[in-house]
Short mmCIF file of C-alpha atoms in Angstrom, two decimals:
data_model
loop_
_atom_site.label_atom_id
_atom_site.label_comp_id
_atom_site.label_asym_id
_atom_site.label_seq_id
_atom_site.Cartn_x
_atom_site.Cartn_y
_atom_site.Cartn_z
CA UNK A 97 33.51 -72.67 -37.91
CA UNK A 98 32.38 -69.01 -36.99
CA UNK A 99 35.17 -66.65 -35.65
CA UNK A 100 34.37 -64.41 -33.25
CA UNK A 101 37.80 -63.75 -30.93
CA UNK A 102 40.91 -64.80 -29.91
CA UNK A 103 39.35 -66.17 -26.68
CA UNK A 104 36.10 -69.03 -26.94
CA UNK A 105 34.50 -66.79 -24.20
CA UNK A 106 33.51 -63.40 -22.98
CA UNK A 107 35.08 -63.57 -19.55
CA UNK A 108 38.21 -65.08 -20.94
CA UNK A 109 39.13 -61.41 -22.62
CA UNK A 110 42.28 -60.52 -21.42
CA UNK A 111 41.07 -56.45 -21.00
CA UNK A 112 38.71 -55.82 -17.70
CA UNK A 113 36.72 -52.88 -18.00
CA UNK A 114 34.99 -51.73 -14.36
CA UNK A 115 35.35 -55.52 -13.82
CA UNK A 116 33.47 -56.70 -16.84
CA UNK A 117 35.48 -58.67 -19.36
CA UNK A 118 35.59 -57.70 -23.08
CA UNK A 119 36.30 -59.30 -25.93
CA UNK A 120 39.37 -58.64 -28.01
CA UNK A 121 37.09 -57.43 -30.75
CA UNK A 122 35.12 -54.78 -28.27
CA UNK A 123 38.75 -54.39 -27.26
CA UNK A 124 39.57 -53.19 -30.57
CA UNK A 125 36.22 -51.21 -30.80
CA UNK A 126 37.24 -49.36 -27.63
CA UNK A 127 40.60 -48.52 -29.27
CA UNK A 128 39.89 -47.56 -32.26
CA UNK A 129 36.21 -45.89 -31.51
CA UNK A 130 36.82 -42.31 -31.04
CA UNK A 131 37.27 -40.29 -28.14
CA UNK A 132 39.61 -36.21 -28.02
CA UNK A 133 39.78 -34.78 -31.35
CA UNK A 134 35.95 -34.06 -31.40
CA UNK A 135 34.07 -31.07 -33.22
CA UNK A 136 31.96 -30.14 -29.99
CA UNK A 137 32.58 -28.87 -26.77
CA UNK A 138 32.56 -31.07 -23.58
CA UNK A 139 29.63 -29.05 -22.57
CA UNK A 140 27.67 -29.47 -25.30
CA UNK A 141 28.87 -33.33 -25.42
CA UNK A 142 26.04 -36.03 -24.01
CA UNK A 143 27.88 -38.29 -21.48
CA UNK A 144 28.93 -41.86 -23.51
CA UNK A 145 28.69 -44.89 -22.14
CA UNK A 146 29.67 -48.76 -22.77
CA UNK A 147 26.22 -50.60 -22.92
CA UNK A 148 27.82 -53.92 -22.27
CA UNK A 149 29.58 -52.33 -19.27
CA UNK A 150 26.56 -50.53 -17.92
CA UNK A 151 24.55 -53.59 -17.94
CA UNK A 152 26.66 -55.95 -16.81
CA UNK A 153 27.17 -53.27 -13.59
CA UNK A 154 23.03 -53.24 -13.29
CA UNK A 155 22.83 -56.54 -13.24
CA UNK A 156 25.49 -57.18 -10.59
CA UNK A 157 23.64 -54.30 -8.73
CA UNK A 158 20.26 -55.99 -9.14
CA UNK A 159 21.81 -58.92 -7.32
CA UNK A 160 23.18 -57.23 -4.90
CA UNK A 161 19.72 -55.29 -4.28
CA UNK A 162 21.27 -52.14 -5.06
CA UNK A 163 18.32 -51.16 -6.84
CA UNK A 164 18.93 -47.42 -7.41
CA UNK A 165 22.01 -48.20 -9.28
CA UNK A 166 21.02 -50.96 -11.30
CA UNK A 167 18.33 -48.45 -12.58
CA UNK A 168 20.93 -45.72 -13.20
CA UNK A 169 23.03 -48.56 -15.25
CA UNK A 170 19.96 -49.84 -17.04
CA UNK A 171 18.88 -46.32 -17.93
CA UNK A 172 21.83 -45.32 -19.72
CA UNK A 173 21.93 -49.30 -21.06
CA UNK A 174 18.82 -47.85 -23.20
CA UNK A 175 20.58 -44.78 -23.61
CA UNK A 176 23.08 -46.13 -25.80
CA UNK A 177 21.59 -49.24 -26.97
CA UNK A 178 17.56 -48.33 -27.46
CA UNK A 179 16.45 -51.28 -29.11
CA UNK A 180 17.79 -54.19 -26.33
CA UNK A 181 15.42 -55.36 -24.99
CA UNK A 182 16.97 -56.89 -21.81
CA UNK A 183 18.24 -53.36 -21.03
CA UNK A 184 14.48 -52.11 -21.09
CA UNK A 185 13.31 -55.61 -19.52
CA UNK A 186 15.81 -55.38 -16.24
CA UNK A 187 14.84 -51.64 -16.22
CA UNK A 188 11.51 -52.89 -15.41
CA UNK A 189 12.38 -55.37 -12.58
CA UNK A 190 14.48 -53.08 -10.96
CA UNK A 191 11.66 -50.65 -11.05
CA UNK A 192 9.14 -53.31 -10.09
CA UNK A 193 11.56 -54.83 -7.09
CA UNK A 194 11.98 -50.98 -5.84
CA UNK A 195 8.18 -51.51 -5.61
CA UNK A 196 7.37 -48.98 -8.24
CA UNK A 197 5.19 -51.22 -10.82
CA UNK A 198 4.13 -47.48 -12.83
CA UNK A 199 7.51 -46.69 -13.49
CA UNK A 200 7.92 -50.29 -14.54
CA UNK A 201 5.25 -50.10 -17.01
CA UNK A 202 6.77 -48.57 -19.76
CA UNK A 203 10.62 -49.87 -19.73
CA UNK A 204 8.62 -53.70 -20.32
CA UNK A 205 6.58 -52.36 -22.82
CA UNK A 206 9.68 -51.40 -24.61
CA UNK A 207 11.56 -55.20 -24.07
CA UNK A 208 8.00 -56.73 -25.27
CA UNK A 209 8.08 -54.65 -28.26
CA UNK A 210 12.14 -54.99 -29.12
CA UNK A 211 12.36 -58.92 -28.33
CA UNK A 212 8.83 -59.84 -29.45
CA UNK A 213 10.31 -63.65 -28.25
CA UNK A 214 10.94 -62.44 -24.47
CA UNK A 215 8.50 -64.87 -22.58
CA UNK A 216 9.63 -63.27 -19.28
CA UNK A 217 8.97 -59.71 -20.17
CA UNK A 218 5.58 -60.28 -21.44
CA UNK A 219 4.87 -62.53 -18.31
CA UNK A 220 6.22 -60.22 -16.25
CA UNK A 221 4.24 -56.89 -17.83
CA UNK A 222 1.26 -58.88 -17.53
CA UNK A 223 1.29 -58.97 -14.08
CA UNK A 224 1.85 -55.55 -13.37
CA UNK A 225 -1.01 -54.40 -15.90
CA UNK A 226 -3.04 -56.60 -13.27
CA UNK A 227 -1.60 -55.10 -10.86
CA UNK A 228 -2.21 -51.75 -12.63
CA UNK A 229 -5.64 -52.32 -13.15
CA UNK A 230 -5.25 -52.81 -16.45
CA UNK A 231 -6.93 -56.49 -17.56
CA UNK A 232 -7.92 -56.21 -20.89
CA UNK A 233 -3.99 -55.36 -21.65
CA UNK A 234 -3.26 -58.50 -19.49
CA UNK A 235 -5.72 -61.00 -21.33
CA UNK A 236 -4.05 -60.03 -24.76
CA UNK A 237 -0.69 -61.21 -23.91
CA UNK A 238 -2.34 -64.22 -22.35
CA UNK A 239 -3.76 -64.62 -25.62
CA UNK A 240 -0.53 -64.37 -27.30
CA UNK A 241 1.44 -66.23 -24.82
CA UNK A 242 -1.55 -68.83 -25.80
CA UNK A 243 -1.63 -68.35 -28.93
CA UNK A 244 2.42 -69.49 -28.95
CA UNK A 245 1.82 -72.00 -26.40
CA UNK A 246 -0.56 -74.19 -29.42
CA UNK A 247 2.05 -73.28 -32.31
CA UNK A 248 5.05 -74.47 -30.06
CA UNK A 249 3.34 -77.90 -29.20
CA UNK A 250 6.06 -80.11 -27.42
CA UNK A 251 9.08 -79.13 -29.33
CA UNK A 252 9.85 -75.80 -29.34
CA UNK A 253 12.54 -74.73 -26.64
CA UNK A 254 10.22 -72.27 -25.13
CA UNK A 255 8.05 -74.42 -24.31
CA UNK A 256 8.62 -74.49 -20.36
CA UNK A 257 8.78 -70.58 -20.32
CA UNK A 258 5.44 -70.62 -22.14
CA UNK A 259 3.59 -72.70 -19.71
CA UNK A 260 5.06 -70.88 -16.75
CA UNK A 261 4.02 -67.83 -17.93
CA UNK A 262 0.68 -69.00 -18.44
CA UNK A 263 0.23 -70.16 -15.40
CA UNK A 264 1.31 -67.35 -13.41
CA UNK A 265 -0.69 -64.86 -15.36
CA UNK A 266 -3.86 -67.10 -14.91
CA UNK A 267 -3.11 -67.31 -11.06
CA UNK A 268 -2.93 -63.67 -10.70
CA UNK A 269 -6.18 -62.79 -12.56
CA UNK A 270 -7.96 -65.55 -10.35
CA UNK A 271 -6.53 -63.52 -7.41
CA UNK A 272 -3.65 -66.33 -6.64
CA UNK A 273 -0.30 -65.49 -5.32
CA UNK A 274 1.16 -63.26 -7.74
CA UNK A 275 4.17 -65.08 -9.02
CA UNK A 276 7.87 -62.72 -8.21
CA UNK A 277 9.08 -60.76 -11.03
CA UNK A 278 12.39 -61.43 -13.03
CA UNK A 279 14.68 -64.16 -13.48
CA UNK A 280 17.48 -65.27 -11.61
CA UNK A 281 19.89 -62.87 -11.11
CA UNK A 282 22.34 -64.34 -9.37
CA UNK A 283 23.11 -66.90 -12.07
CA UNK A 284 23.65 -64.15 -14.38
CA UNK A 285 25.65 -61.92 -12.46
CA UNK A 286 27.87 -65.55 -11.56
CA UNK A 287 30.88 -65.04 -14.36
CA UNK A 288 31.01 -68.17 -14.73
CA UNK A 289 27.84 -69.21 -15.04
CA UNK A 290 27.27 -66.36 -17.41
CA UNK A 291 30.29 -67.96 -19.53
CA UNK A 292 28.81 -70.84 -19.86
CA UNK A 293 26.04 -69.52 -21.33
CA UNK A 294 27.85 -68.16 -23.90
CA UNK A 295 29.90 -71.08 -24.78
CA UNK A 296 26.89 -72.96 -24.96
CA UNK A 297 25.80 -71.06 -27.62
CA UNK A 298 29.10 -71.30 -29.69
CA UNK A 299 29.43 -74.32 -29.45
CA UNK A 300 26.22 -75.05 -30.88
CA UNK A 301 26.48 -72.31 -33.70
CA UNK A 302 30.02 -74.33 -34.81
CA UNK A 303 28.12 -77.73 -35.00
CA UNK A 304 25.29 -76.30 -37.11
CA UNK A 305 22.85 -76.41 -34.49
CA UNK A 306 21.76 -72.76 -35.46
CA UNK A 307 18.17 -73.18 -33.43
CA UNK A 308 19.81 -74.58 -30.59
CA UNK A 309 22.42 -71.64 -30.41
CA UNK A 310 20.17 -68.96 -30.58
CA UNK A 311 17.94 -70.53 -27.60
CA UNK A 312 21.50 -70.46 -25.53
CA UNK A 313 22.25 -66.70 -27.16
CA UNK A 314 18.82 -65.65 -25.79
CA UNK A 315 20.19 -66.75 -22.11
CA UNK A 316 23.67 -65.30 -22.95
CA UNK A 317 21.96 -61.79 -24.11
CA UNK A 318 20.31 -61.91 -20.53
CA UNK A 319 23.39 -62.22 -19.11
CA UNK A 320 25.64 -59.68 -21.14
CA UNK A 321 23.23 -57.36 -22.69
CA UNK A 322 24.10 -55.36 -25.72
CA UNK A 323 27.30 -56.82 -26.40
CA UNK A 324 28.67 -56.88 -30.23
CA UNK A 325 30.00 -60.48 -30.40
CA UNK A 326 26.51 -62.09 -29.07
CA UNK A 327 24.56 -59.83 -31.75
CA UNK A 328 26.73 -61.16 -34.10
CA UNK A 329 26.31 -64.60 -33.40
CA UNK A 330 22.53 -63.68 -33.45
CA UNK A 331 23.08 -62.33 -36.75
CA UNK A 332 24.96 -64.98 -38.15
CA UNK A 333 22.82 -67.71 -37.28
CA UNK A 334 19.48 -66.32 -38.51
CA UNK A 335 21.47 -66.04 -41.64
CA UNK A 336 22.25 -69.33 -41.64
CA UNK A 337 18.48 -70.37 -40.86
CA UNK A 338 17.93 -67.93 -44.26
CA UNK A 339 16.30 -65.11 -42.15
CA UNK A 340 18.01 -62.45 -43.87
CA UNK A 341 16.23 -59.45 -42.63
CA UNK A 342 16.71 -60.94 -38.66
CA UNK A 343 20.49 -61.34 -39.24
CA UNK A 344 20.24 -57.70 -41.15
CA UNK A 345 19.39 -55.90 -37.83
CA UNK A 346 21.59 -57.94 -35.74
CA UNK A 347 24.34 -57.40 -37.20
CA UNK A 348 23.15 -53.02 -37.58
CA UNK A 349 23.26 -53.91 -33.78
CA UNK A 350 26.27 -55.20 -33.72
CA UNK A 351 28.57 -52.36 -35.50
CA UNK A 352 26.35 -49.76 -33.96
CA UNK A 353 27.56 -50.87 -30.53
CA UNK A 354 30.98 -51.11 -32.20
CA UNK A 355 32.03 -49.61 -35.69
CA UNK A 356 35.21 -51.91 -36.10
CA UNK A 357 33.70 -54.81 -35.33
CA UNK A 358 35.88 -57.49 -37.77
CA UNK A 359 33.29 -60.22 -37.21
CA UNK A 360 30.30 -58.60 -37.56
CA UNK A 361 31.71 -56.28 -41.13
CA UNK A 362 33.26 -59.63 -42.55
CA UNK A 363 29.54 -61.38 -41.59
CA UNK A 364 27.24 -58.92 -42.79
CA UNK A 365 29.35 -58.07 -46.23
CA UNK A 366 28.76 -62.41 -46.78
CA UNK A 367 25.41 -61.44 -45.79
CA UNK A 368 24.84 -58.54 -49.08
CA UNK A 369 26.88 -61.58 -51.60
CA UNK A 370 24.36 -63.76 -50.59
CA UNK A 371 21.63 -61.09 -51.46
CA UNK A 372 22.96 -59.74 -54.54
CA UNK A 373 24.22 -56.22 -52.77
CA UNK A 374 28.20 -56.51 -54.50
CA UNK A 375 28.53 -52.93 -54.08
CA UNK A 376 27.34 -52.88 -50.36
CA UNK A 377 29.79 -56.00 -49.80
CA UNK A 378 32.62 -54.34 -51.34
CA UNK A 379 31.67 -50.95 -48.70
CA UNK A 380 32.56 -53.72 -46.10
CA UNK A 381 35.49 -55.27 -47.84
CA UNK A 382 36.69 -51.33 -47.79
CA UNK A 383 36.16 -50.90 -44.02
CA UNK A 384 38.34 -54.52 -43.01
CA UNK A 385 41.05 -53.38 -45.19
CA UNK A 386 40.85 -49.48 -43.74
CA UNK A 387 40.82 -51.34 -40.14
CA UNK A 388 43.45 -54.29 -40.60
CA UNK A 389 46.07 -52.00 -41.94
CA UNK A 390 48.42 -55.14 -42.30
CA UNK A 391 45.66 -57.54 -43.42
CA UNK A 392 43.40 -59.64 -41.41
CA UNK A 393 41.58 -63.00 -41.79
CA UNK A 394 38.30 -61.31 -42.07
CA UNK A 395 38.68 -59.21 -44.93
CA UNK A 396 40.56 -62.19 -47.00
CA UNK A 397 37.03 -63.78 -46.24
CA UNK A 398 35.03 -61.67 -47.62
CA UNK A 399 37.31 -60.59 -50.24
CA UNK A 400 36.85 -64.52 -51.33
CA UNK A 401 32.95 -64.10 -50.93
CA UNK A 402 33.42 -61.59 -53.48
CA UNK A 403 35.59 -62.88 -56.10
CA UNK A 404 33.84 -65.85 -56.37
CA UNK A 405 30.63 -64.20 -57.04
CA UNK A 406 31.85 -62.19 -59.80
CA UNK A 407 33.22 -65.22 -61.39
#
């Protein structure tokens, strides 16, 4: 069964941050992850802030129409995490329900070209290149969303977000309704909703249902952005479906969000035994033990992973 906390949920951490709950494992990343004793001067420091924090602020602020600060949370959401895509793709729709589609141009580029799988985001940039004047751009993601739309045939779980998608982008071009931008906020910014999201996608990943839990983790990344335990589970399921190179940058995600993340080093050391890299798994195996100064599950794990392929 994959470990990722003490707690089977993200809002059942026992820390709040700001409101947002946290993990014990971010817990121990914001512990343990620096902070005084730096080589530069506070004035020559860049302000540092807590992606998963940020965003889960924008998004409340989204619902809440507070569109100038969900844009100030999203910005420094790509600030600190520049490859998550639903930091660049709620950028957008607060840009776009400000009523500033130009601005919102280039933050959905970004979440169409770091989650290549968002269905929403290319929808939704579709719609404002219409509305930009820009059709050509807006017939090639038609033709990709098309393109998907034949590949997925009946079964694929994107299947409904595909045909949407379609539709609305075919409306707009014949001068229909245009179709509102976004998703529904208020079911992500629900905590409890937004848990159950989450535990969907657990418990999934613990019966082996690896597709099925990334489907949910998609939803759960919507709701908690950039946060190390769902990049994780991202990670460690596209290992399990043998996409090594997908679980790779997941779990990169993962510790660059939070160094001392214990799921994410034991996962992605696994991750180099399976592939051959001993030395790179042992570089893990180094970091658990330097973290869990009185030993920890984790790096017994891997240290097993090890052993047994040097046997």
């Amino acid at each position: 069964m994959f470990r990722i906390g003490q707690s089977k949920s993200l809002f059942g951490a026992v820390l709040l941050v700001g409101g947002i709950s946290l993990s014990p494992f971010y817990m121990a990343m914001a512990a343990g992850g620096g902070g005084g004793g730096g080589g530069s001067a506070p004035s020559a420091s860049a302000p540092r802030y807590d992606p998963a924090e940020e965003y889960r602020s924008g998004i409340n602020a989204l619902n809440a129409d507070n569109y100038k600060a969900a844009i100030k949370h999203f910005r420094r959401v790509t600030k600190s995490a520049r490859k998550n895509a639903q930091g660049h793709y709620f950028l957008g729709v607060s840009y776009l329900r400000s009523g500033d589609a130009k601005k919102a141009r280039k933050p959905l580029e970004s979440a169409v070209k770091y989650g290549d799988d968002m269905i929403v985001a290319k929808r939704d940039l579709a719609l404002v290149y219409l509305k930009l004047g820009r059709s050509t751009d807006a017939q090639a993601l038609l033709q990709d969303l098309t393109k998907r739309d034949k590949a997925c045939a009946q079964s694929c779980s994107d299947k409904g977000a595909i045909t949407q998608a379609i539709a609305a982008i075919e409306t707009a071009m014949k001068g229909g309704a245009q179709a509102s931008y976004g998703v529904d906020v208020k079911a992500l910014a629900d905590a409890s909703t937004a848990d159950q999201f989450y535990y969907e996608a657990v418990s999934a990943i613990n019966r082996g249902e690896f597709e099925t839990g990334l489907h949910h983790l998609k939803t759960a990344a919507l709701a908690f952005g950039p946060h190390p335990d769902i990049l994780t589970y991202q990670g460690f399921a596209n290992r399990k479906l043998a996409r090594f190179e997908t679980a790779e940058g997941y779990y990169n995600r993962a510790l660059a969000i939070a160094p001392n993340h214990l799921g994410a080093l034991e996962y992605y050391g696994e991750l180099k035994v399976e592939r051959g890299d001993l030395s790179g798994a042992r570089w893990h195996l180094a970091k658990l033990d330097a973290i869990c100064t009185f030993g920890c599950f984790e790096a017994e794990e891997l240290r097993g992973w090890i052993q047994n392929a040097g046997a």
